[in-house]
Each structure stands twice: as C-alpha cells, then as structure tokens.
Amino acid sequence: MNVKDMARAMKHDAPALAASTIEMRNDALAHIASAIESNAEKIFAANQEDLALADENGVSAAVKKRLKFDEGKMKDVISGIQMLMTLDDPIHQVQLDRELDKGLELKRVTVPIGVIGVIFEARPDALVQISTLCLKSGNCAILKGGKETAHTNKVLFDTIYQAAIDSGLPRHCLVQVSAHNEIDELLTCEGDVDLLIPRGSNAFVQYIMNHTKIPVMGHADGVCSIYIDEYADMKKIIPLVIDAKTQYTAACNAVETVLVNRKVAKDILPMLKEAFDEAHVKMHGTHEVNEIIPVEIMEDFHKEYLDLEVSLKCVADVKEAVDHINQYGSHHTDAIITENQENADYFLDRVDSAGVYVNASTRFADGFRYGFGAEVGISTSKIHARGPVGLDGLVTYKYKLYGHGQIVSDYASGKKQFHFKDLD
C-alpha cells in the first residue's frame, strides 16, 4: 500500500482503537516492553549497522550520540513504558456533566485525536516513546524516523507492531514509512490524517507547515537561555549552567545562551570560563564579554548549537534579560538563577516560553521527567498543547447529549426552558 492507502486504512481502524479499554491498551504496552527486551540482541546489531554507516558518512559526534541505542537506552525506554502503564486513561474522561433540562444531559468526554503522523529525528528511543504514547492515548500513528537509524527503527517498529497486534489492537494501529518521498505523500493526506507532529530543524518544520492542509503541532529550534541574576547564589551557578549545557548537548532543551547581570559579570564570567574550559565548551559572546574573558565575537543570538558551544551576553537587569529571551529565544525553555523572589516572579510571568524555571536546569524540560511517561515532542505552540506533549496533548473531546425526545422548537417557542445544572 502507498501512504494514502495506509492513512485511509488507519482512519477506518481509528474508531476501534478509540473505543478500546485501558486494560487492552496497557496489556499491549506490557507486551511491547517484553518484546523489546526479548529482541535486544537483534536491536543492538541493527544499531551497530547504523553507527557504522554514520562513521562512513562522516556524521558529527553530536548526531551520533542521538543514533546510539545501547543497554542504557533500552533500560530507559522500558522504564518509560512501565511508567506509561501506571498513568490514568487519558480518554473516556468526563470533563463536563451538565443537565440542560430534566432528562436532557450533556457530557464532554475526552477522545483520541485519531490518526497522527509523526516525523522525527534519527533517535531510535524516540520511535519507542512516540508509538507507545500514541497507543496509550488511543491514537493510530504513522511513523517516519530519520534515515540515519533506518536499520534500528525497522527492527524496533516490527517488534512493537507485532506485540501490539498480538495483544488485540487493530491491524492498522501503527504504520512505518521509510522513504523520504513518502513525507510529501503524507502531507497530502488531509481528511485521513488528523494531525502532523514534525520534529527537526526550523527549516524542516516550516516546510511541513507550508506544504500541507493538515494541522501541524511541533517545535523547531531549541534556543534556551539561562539568566544569572545579581541575586544568584554563587554555589548554584556552575552546577546548573554546566548541567544545562553539557549533560546532553544534542537535546533541544540544552542551554545555548547564558545572560549575566552586568553588576556581577566581572565575578561570574571568569567562573563560567573556568568551568566551560574544563568541559571543553567553546564560548561566543559580545565585545563587552570579551573585555572580561576571551570569547569569539558574535552578533546573532538566535543560535542553536546542539554541541559544546555557548553564547554569552551581559544585561542590565531581569527586564533586559526577559526582553532578550523573548526576542531571540525560541519559546522553548528558559531559566533564571536568583534568590530574589520578585525577580523570579517577573521572569516567570514575562518570559513567553513553554517552560520557565527558577534555579533549575533547562534539561528538566522532558516528558519523562515531568511524569508523562515520555513525549511525542515539545511544542512551542500556544494552541492545544504546549511544552512536552504527553498523553494529555494527544487527546481532544467530543460532546455527548442524552435526551428523551426533546426538540429545539419547544425551547424556541418558550414552551420549555433550560435550567442549566452541573452534575457531580
């Protein structure tokens, strides 16, 4: 089948998955976790093929880190699935129960979005997280991963799909596409695909948005910033900044810009230089910063490195820090280091990002760390879902009206009247 035929088949099976019980979906997740563990050697062998090809093709170290799927990554994805199983059912939840009139009851109930197309970067663990989140939330999913992990993704998908089907889920609950030209075909599936979630570069996400009529939810750049306030606790600065920059440089929630209050810059910048030098982080910055510590001069602060590089700038106060972040950031995740509650509150209220933190590393912006089990992506949009998109971001709702033969004419004529009453 081509992509259009697959999408049409999924649209047909979507209501059956939406009507499934939480017991059935959790049972499928349990089988998936077990199957991944049982096929460990096969998965690792496929990943070695991908890593060998990456070496041949000169793939950067930052990207290679994403490609790797070893015992540690397997342990993490299985833990994520197990956590996912413990979470409440996101569908069939009654959000509103209202009596409009005697014998006329309205309910708003959560339902899956339906058929979701997810196009994601070359990260095998992302395939596991995305597919299991979609199944738990009752959504059918079309999955397109990066070509750099084609071998690993194929084995992982086959393992997950077979376990899902063996557990009684609909035949077309999951589909994997692999060819690049299939992306363009997917973009034409309006009517059958309800939502697209692209993960990747800003240019890629913009391409998706500009070439489809299907609603798109996603984020592009991860230009995250940390502002070091004049009231920052000196003991917290280095651990927080180094964690945010180096714990996993290839992640979209790694810090890319560090803003330092000008009043304390002469004390803090040398501390940062020493820590960055030790961690082999290349520093870029303004002429003002260069007068205090040596940096490579830069002008453009909308820069996502995804590597051991960082931008540095001095600012007058929290207000200038907020203005800088709102202008140059990507509305992803930003943090302030301060012991001043007023400045912290100003930062939290004024920074227009999906995640705003006080005295915490930006690396906490993650579905697993938020207790969502995992995430299908991090949305910088303000409509429907924002930040790490877990189960709640993969459902919508419908209204169910239960009547006993009532007609609108009776209410329009005044023969009957509404008496709205919320029910327990």
Short mmCIF file of C-alpha atoms in Angstrom, two decimals:
data_model
loop_
_atom_site.label_atom_id
_atom_site.label_comp_id
_atom_site.label_asym_id
_atom_site.label_seq_id
_atom_site.Cartn_x
_atom_site.Cartn_y
_atom_site.Cartn_z
CA MET A 1 0.00 0.00 0.00
CA ASN A 2 1.10 3.58 -0.60
CA VAL A 3 0.91 6.20 2.14
CA LYS A 4 -2.56 7.42 1.13
CA ASP A 5 -3.96 3.89 1.24
CA MET A 6 -2.33 3.27 4.61
CA ALA A 7 -3.74 6.51 6.02
CA ARG A 8 -7.21 5.59 4.76
CA ALA A 9 -6.96 2.15 6.38
CA MET A 10 -5.85 3.72 9.65
CA LYS A 11 -8.75 6.17 9.55
CA HIS A 12 -11.07 3.18 9.25
CA ASP A 13 -9.47 1.41 12.25
CA ALA A 14 -9.14 4.55 14.41
CA PRO A 15 -12.65 4.30 15.97
CA ALA A 16 -11.94 0.74 17.13
CA LEU A 17 -8.74 1.83 18.87
CA ALA A 18 -10.53 4.86 20.34
CA ALA A 19 -13.16 2.57 21.83
CA SER A 20 -10.61 0.15 23.34
CA THR A 21 -10.35 -0.27 27.09
CA ILE A 22 -7.44 0.94 29.18
CA GLU A 23 -6.82 -2.70 30.14
CA MET A 24 -6.36 -3.66 26.48
CA ARG A 25 -4.00 -0.77 25.77
CA ASN A 26 -1.93 -1.34 28.91
CA ASP A 27 -1.70 -5.04 28.08
CA ALA A 28 -0.33 -4.08 24.66
CA LEU A 29 2.27 -1.83 26.32
CA ALA A 30 3.34 -4.67 28.60
CA HIS A 31 3.77 -6.97 25.60
CA ILE A 32 5.74 -4.27 23.78
CA ALA A 33 8.15 -3.78 26.70
CA SER A 34 8.68 -7.52 26.96
CA ALA A 35 9.19 -7.91 23.19
CA ILE A 36 11.79 -5.13 23.06
CA GLU A 37 13.72 -6.77 25.88
CA SER A 38 13.50 -10.19 24.21
CA ASN A 39 14.80 -8.81 20.91
CA ALA A 40 17.67 -6.88 22.49
CA GLU A 41 20.47 -8.56 20.55
CA LYS A 42 18.72 -8.09 17.22
CA ILE A 43 18.06 -4.42 18.00
CA PHE A 44 21.65 -3.78 19.12
CA ALA A 45 23.02 -5.48 15.98
CA ALA A 46 20.86 -3.26 13.78
CA ASN A 47 22.04 -0.21 15.69
CA GLN A 48 25.67 -1.19 15.10
CA GLU A 49 24.92 -1.17 11.35
CA ASP A 50 23.56 2.35 11.64
CA LEU A 51 26.55 3.53 13.67
CA ALA A 52 28.97 2.01 11.17
CA LEU A 53 27.21 3.82 8.32
CA ALA A 54 27.32 7.04 10.34
CA ASP A 55 31.10 6.68 10.61
CA GLU A 56 31.39 6.06 6.87
CA ASN A 57 29.28 9.13 6.11
CA GLY A 58 31.13 11.42 8.50
CA VAL A 59 28.15 12.06 10.77
CA SER A 60 29.02 14.50 13.57
CA ALA A 61 29.61 13.29 17.12
CA ALA A 62 26.58 15.25 18.34
CA VAL A 63 24.28 13.44 15.90
CA LYS A 64 25.92 10.05 16.54
CA LYS A 65 25.07 10.40 20.20
CA ARG A 66 21.40 10.51 19.23
CA LEU A 67 21.73 7.46 16.98
CA LYS A 68 23.11 5.15 19.64
CA PHE A 69 20.75 2.60 21.17
CA ASP A 70 22.51 0.54 23.82
CA GLU A 71 21.67 -1.19 27.10
CA GLY A 72 21.23 2.18 28.83
CA LYS A 73 18.80 3.48 26.19
CA MET A 74 16.89 0.19 26.27
CA LYS A 75 16.58 0.38 30.05
CA ASP A 76 15.29 3.95 29.74
CA VAL A 77 12.63 3.18 27.12
CA ILE A 78 11.37 0.16 29.04
CA SER A 79 11.16 2.26 32.22
CA GLY A 80 9.25 4.85 30.21
CA ILE A 81 6.75 2.24 29.00
CA GLN A 82 6.29 0.90 32.54
CA MET A 83 5.63 4.43 33.83
CA LEU A 84 3.21 4.99 30.96
CA MET A 85 1.24 1.94 32.06
CA THR A 86 0.73 3.43 35.53
CA LEU A 87 -0.82 6.65 34.20
CA ASP A 88 -4.57 7.17 34.14
CA ASP A 89 -6.50 6.59 30.94
CA PRO A 90 -6.44 9.91 29.04
CA ILE A 91 -9.58 9.03 27.06
CA HIS A 92 -13.19 8.38 28.16
CA GLN A 93 -12.71 11.06 30.85
CA VAL A 94 -15.81 13.20 31.59
CA GLN A 95 -14.74 16.85 31.68
CA LEU A 96 -18.25 18.30 31.96
CA ASP A 97 -21.56 16.77 33.03
CA ARG A 98 -24.46 19.21 32.79
CA GLU A 99 -28.20 18.86 32.91
CA LEU A 100 -29.68 21.26 30.36
CA ASP A 101 -33.24 20.38 31.33
CA LYS A 102 -34.87 17.46 33.04
CA GLY A 103 -33.97 14.35 31.02
CA LEU A 104 -31.54 16.25 28.78
CA GLU A 105 -27.94 15.66 29.86
CA LEU A 106 -24.77 16.96 28.17
CA LYS A 107 -21.32 15.44 28.70
CA ARG A 108 -17.94 16.49 27.36
CA VAL A 109 -15.71 13.42 27.10
CA THR A 110 -12.05 13.12 26.09
CA VAL A 111 -11.33 11.20 22.89
CA PRO A 112 -8.18 10.46 20.86
CA ILE A 113 -7.20 12.85 18.08
CA GLY A 114 -7.40 9.92 15.65
CA VAL A 115 -4.62 9.41 13.11
CA ILE A 116 -1.36 11.19 13.86
CA GLY A 117 1.65 11.44 11.56
CA VAL A 118 4.93 11.92 13.42
CA ILE A 119 8.11 12.79 11.53
CA PHE A 120 11.05 12.67 13.91
CA GLU A 121 14.82 12.88 14.06
CA ALA A 122 17.26 9.95 13.93
CA ARG A 123 16.74 8.75 17.50
CA PRO A 124 15.63 5.14 17.99
CA ASP A 125 14.33 5.77 21.51
CA ALA A 126 12.00 8.43 20.04
CA LEU A 127 10.28 5.75 17.94
CA VAL A 128 9.53 3.73 21.07
CA GLN A 129 8.28 6.72 23.03
CA ILE A 130 6.11 8.09 20.23
CA SER A 131 4.49 4.77 19.30
CA THR A 132 3.67 3.80 22.88
CA LEU A 133 2.29 7.25 23.75
CA CYS A 134 0.04 7.15 20.70
CA LEU A 135 -1.25 3.66 21.55
CA LYS A 136 -1.85 4.52 25.22
CA SER A 137 -3.88 7.58 24.14
CA GLY A 138 -5.86 5.53 21.63
CA ASN A 139 -4.34 7.12 18.53
CA CYS A 140 -3.23 5.43 15.33
CA ALA A 141 0.22 6.62 14.26
CA ILE A 142 2.17 6.91 11.03
CA LEU A 143 5.86 6.99 11.98
CA LYS A 144 8.72 8.41 9.90
CA GLY A 145 12.15 8.39 11.54
CA GLY A 146 15.48 9.73 10.32
CA LYS A 147 17.32 7.72 7.65
CA GLU A 148 20.45 7.53 9.82
CA THR A 149 18.71 4.97 12.07
CA ALA A 150 16.84 3.07 9.37
CA HIS A 151 18.07 -0.38 10.45
CA THR A 152 17.38 0.16 14.17
CA ASN A 153 13.98 1.73 13.52
CA LYS A 154 12.92 -1.15 11.29
CA VAL A 155 13.67 -3.79 13.93
CA LEU A 156 12.13 -1.69 16.72
CA PHE A 157 8.98 -0.96 14.72
CA ASP A 158 8.49 -4.60 13.68
CA THR A 159 8.90 -5.64 17.32
CA ILE A 160 6.45 -3.03 18.64
CA TYR A 161 3.89 -3.55 15.89
CA GLN A 162 3.79 -7.34 16.25
CA ALA A 163 3.40 -7.10 20.03
CA ALA A 164 0.55 -4.58 19.62
CA ILE A 165 -1.30 -6.75 17.10
CA ASP A 166 -0.77 -9.90 19.14
CA SER A 167 -2.38 -8.05 22.06
CA GLY A 168 -5.57 -7.49 20.06
CA LEU A 169 -5.13 -3.92 18.89
CA PRO A 170 -6.45 -3.07 15.38
CA ARG A 171 -4.31 -4.15 12.44
CA HIS A 172 -3.69 -0.60 11.26
CA CYS A 173 -2.91 0.97 14.63
CA LEU A 174 0.70 1.65 13.58
CA VAL A 175 2.43 2.16 10.24
CA GLN A 176 6.07 2.91 9.47
CA VAL A 177 7.17 4.78 6.34
CA SER A 178 10.83 4.94 5.42
CA ALA A 179 11.32 6.64 2.03
CA HIS A 180 11.93 10.40 2.03
CA ASN A 181 9.42 10.99 -0.79
CA GLU A 182 6.73 9.42 1.39
CA ILE A 183 6.82 12.55 3.55
CA ASP A 184 5.42 14.62 0.68
CA GLU A 185 2.74 11.98 0.11
CA LEU A 186 1.85 12.07 3.80
CA LEU A 187 1.37 15.83 3.58
CA THR A 188 -1.46 15.31 1.08
CA CYS A 189 -3.49 13.01 3.36
CA GLU A 190 -5.86 15.65 4.73
CA GLY A 191 -9.15 14.01 5.62
CA ASP A 192 -7.45 10.83 6.80
CA VAL A 193 -4.59 12.20 8.92
CA ASP A 194 -5.82 14.44 11.74
CA LEU A 195 -2.53 15.89 12.99
CA LEU A 196 1.13 16.10 11.97
CA ILE A 197 3.92 16.38 14.53
CA PRO A 198 7.28 17.24 12.89
CA ARG A 199 10.47 17.24 14.96
CA GLY A 200 13.63 18.70 13.47
CA SER A 201 15.20 21.91 12.21
CA ASN A 202 13.29 25.15 11.88
CA ALA A 203 13.55 24.93 8.08
CA PHE A 204 12.11 21.41 8.11
CA VAL A 205 9.17 22.30 10.36
CA GLN A 206 8.41 25.37 8.23
CA TYR A 207 8.47 23.20 5.11
CA ILE A 208 5.90 20.86 6.66
CA MET A 209 3.66 23.75 7.70
CA ASN A 210 3.82 25.38 4.26
CA HIS A 211 3.09 22.24 2.26
CA THR A 212 0.08 20.67 3.95
CA LYS A 213 -3.53 21.38 4.86
CA ILE A 214 -3.28 19.04 7.85
CA PRO A 215 -3.00 20.76 11.27
CA VAL A 216 0.64 20.80 12.44
CA MET A 217 1.93 20.77 16.01
CA GLY A 218 5.62 20.96 16.69
CA HIS A 219 8.66 22.94 17.63
CA ALA A 220 11.67 23.88 15.59
CA ASP A 221 14.68 25.46 17.28
CA GLY A 222 15.55 24.95 20.91
CA VAL A 223 17.29 28.25 21.70
CA CYS A 224 17.15 28.01 25.50
CA SER A 225 18.63 30.64 27.83
CA ILE A 226 19.70 30.93 31.45
CA TYR A 227 19.79 34.35 33.10
CA ILE A 228 22.17 34.73 36.05
CA ASP A 229 20.69 37.44 38.23
CA GLU A 230 22.65 39.78 40.52
CA TYR A 231 20.99 37.94 43.42
CA ALA A 232 22.07 34.46 42.26
CA ASP A 233 23.52 32.01 44.77
CA MET A 234 27.13 31.58 43.63
CA LYS A 235 27.14 27.92 44.64
CA LYS A 236 24.26 27.11 42.29
CA ILE A 237 25.53 28.83 39.15
CA ILE A 238 28.19 26.45 37.83
CA PRO A 239 26.36 23.15 38.51
CA LEU A 240 23.18 24.47 36.88
CA VAL A 241 24.82 26.00 33.82
CA ILE A 242 27.17 23.08 33.17
CA ASP A 243 24.34 20.57 33.51
CA ALA A 244 22.13 22.57 31.17
CA LYS A 245 24.92 22.86 28.57
CA THR A 246 26.80 19.56 28.77
CA GLN A 247 24.57 16.84 30.25
CA TYR A 248 23.27 16.12 26.72
CA THR A 249 24.36 18.76 24.23
CA ALA A 250 22.32 17.39 21.30
CA ALA A 251 18.98 17.88 23.05
CA CYS A 252 16.64 20.74 22.20
CA ASN A 253 16.45 21.69 25.90
CA ALA A 254 20.21 22.19 26.30
CA VAL A 255 21.07 25.80 27.12
CA GLU A 256 22.52 27.81 24.23
CA THR A 257 22.70 31.32 25.72
CA VAL A 258 23.82 32.47 29.17
CA LEU A 259 22.87 36.01 30.16
CA VAL A 260 24.78 37.55 33.08
CA ASN A 261 23.74 40.57 35.10
CA ARG A 262 26.24 43.31 34.40
CA LYS A 263 26.63 44.16 38.09
CA VAL A 264 28.19 40.76 38.83
CA ALA A 265 29.67 39.94 35.42
CA LYS A 266 33.29 40.51 36.48
CA ASP A 267 32.88 37.91 39.21
CA ILE A 268 30.73 35.38 37.34
CA LEU A 269 32.20 35.36 33.81
CA PRO A 270 35.67 34.16 34.95
CA MET A 271 33.93 31.38 36.93
CA LEU A 272 31.99 30.38 33.83
CA LYS A 273 35.14 30.46 31.68
CA GLU A 274 36.96 28.11 34.03
CA ALA A 275 34.02 25.69 34.09
CA PHE A 276 33.47 25.87 30.33
CA ASP A 277 37.18 25.35 29.62
CA GLU A 278 37.18 22.29 31.83
CA ALA A 279 34.12 20.95 29.99
CA HIS A 280 35.63 21.85 26.56
CA VAL A 281 32.82 24.27 25.76
CA LYS A 282 33.63 26.89 23.11
CA MET A 283 32.48 30.38 24.13
CA HIS A 284 30.96 33.06 21.90
CA GLY A 285 29.95 36.49 23.13
CA THR A 286 29.68 40.24 22.77
CA HIS A 287 32.54 42.74 22.79
CA GLU A 288 31.55 43.57 26.36
CA VAL A 289 32.01 39.97 27.44
CA ASN A 290 35.31 39.81 25.54
CA GLU A 291 36.65 42.64 27.70
CA ILE A 292 36.29 40.36 30.74
CA ILE A 293 37.03 36.89 29.30
CA PRO A 294 38.24 35.92 25.81
CA VAL A 295 35.38 34.81 23.53
CA GLU A 296 34.69 34.56 19.83
CA ILE A 297 32.75 37.71 18.93
CA MET A 298 29.18 37.10 17.76
CA GLU A 299 26.12 39.14 16.84
CA ASP A 300 23.29 36.65 16.17
CA PHE A 301 21.81 35.31 19.40
CA HIS A 302 19.13 33.16 17.77
CA LYS A 303 21.66 30.32 17.60
CA GLU A 304 21.10 26.65 18.38
CA TYR A 305 24.47 24.88 18.66
CA LEU A 306 23.45 21.37 19.79
CA ASP A 307 27.14 20.99 20.63
CA LEU A 308 29.76 22.10 23.14
CA GLU A 309 29.33 25.79 22.31
CA VAL A 310 27.57 28.59 24.13
CA SER A 311 26.67 32.27 23.69
CA LEU A 312 27.37 34.82 26.44
CA LYS A 313 25.94 38.31 26.95
CA CYS A 314 25.74 40.88 29.74
CA VAL A 315 22.41 42.53 30.58
CA ALA A 316 21.40 45.31 32.94
CA ASP A 317 18.67 43.53 34.85
CA VAL A 318 15.93 40.93 34.74
CA LYS A 319 13.84 43.15 32.47
CA GLU A 320 16.55 43.25 29.79
CA ALA A 321 17.07 39.51 30.19
CA VAL A 322 13.38 38.87 29.58
CA ASP A 323 13.34 41.20 26.57
CA HIS A 324 16.36 39.42 25.10
CA ILE A 325 14.84 35.96 25.58
CA ASN A 326 11.50 36.96 24.08
CA GLN A 327 13.28 38.46 21.06
CA TYR A 328 15.98 35.87 20.37
CA GLY A 329 14.75 32.70 22.05
CA SER A 330 12.51 30.03 20.55
CA HIS A 331 9.84 29.97 23.29
CA HIS A 332 11.03 26.55 24.43
CA THR A 333 12.55 26.54 27.94
CA ASP A 334 14.36 29.31 29.83
CA ALA A 335 15.62 29.68 33.39
CA ILE A 336 16.66 32.28 35.94
CA ILE A 337 19.18 31.75 38.73
CA THR A 338 18.25 34.05 41.61
CA GLU A 339 17.37 34.21 45.28
CA ASN A 340 15.22 37.29 44.73
CA GLN A 341 11.56 36.28 44.65
CA GLU A 342 10.41 39.47 42.96
CA ASN A 343 12.85 38.95 40.08
CA ALA A 344 11.94 35.29 39.88
CA ASP A 345 8.23 36.12 39.63
CA TYR A 346 8.92 38.79 36.99
CA PHE A 347 10.85 36.26 34.93
CA LEU A 348 8.20 33.54 35.28
CA ASP A 349 5.38 35.89 34.35
CA ARG A 350 7.06 37.75 31.47
CA VAL A 351 9.13 35.12 29.60
CA ASP A 352 6.92 33.86 26.77
CA SER A 353 8.11 30.24 26.69
CA ALA A 354 6.57 26.81 27.15
CA GLY A 355 8.78 26.22 30.20
CA VAL A 356 10.13 28.81 32.64
CA TYR A 357 12.29 27.71 35.57
CA VAL A 358 13.79 29.16 38.72
CA ASN A 359 17.10 27.71 39.91
CA ALA A 360 16.79 24.56 37.79
CA SER A 361 18.49 23.20 34.68
CA THR A 362 16.68 23.59 31.36
CA ARG A 363 17.30 19.86 30.81
CA PHE A 364 14.26 19.13 33.00
CA ALA A 365 12.04 20.00 30.00
CA ASP A 366 11.18 16.42 29.16
CA GLY A 367 8.04 14.29 29.19
CA PHE A 368 9.63 11.52 31.25
CA ARG A 369 10.96 13.99 33.83
CA TYR A 370 7.52 15.62 34.02
CA GLY A 371 5.99 12.23 34.86
CA PHE A 372 4.28 11.90 31.46
CA GLY A 373 6.00 8.57 30.75
CA ALA A 374 7.56 10.10 27.64
CA GLU A 375 6.67 12.67 24.99
CA VAL A 376 5.92 12.80 21.29
CA GLY A 377 7.73 16.12 21.15
CA ILE A 378 7.95 19.54 22.76
CA SER A 379 5.53 22.08 21.39
CA THR A 380 6.29 25.79 21.32
CA SER A 381 2.79 26.44 20.02
CA LYS A 382 0.15 28.01 22.25
CA ILE A 383 -2.83 26.17 20.81
CA HIS A 384 -3.93 22.74 22.04
CA ALA A 385 -0.65 21.58 23.60
CA ARG A 386 2.46 23.35 24.87
CA GLY A 387 5.77 22.10 26.25
CA PRO A 388 6.45 18.35 26.48
CA VAL A 389 3.48 16.69 24.76
CA GLY A 390 2.40 13.62 26.68
CA LEU A 391 -0.95 11.85 26.88
CA ASP A 392 -3.00 14.98 27.61
CA GLY A 393 -1.67 16.60 24.45
CA LEU A 394 -2.81 13.67 22.30
CA VAL A 395 -6.50 13.87 23.13
CA THR A 396 -9.33 16.21 22.26
CA TYR A 397 -13.01 15.93 23.28
CA LYS A 398 -16.49 15.42 21.99
CA TYR A 399 -19.90 16.40 23.36
CA LYS A 400 -22.41 13.63 24.10
CA LEU A 401 -26.04 14.64 24.53
CA TYR A 402 -28.51 12.21 26.12
CA GLY A 403 -32.16 13.06 25.53
CA HIS A 404 -35.68 11.62 25.67
CA GLY A 405 -37.24 13.02 22.51
CA GLN A 406 -36.68 16.74 23.23
CA ILE A 407 -36.88 19.16 20.29
CA VAL A 408 -35.47 22.69 19.93
CA SER A 409 -38.85 24.15 18.84
CA ASP A 410 -40.22 23.71 22.36
CA TYR A 411 -37.40 25.86 23.76
CA ALA A 412 -37.52 28.44 20.96
CA SER A 413 -41.27 28.96 21.48
CA GLY A 414 -40.96 29.21 25.26
CA LYS A 415 -42.96 26.04 25.87
CA LYS A 416 -39.92 24.69 27.68
CA GLN A 417 -36.98 26.41 29.33
CA PHE A 418 -33.39 25.41 30.03
CA HIS A 419 -32.34 25.17 33.67
CA PHE A 420 -28.60 24.51 33.45
CA LYS A 421 -27.30 22.46 36.35
CA ASP A 422 -23.83 20.96 36.69
CA LEU A 423 -23.96 17.38 37.96
CA ASP A 424 -21.45 15.68 40.23
#
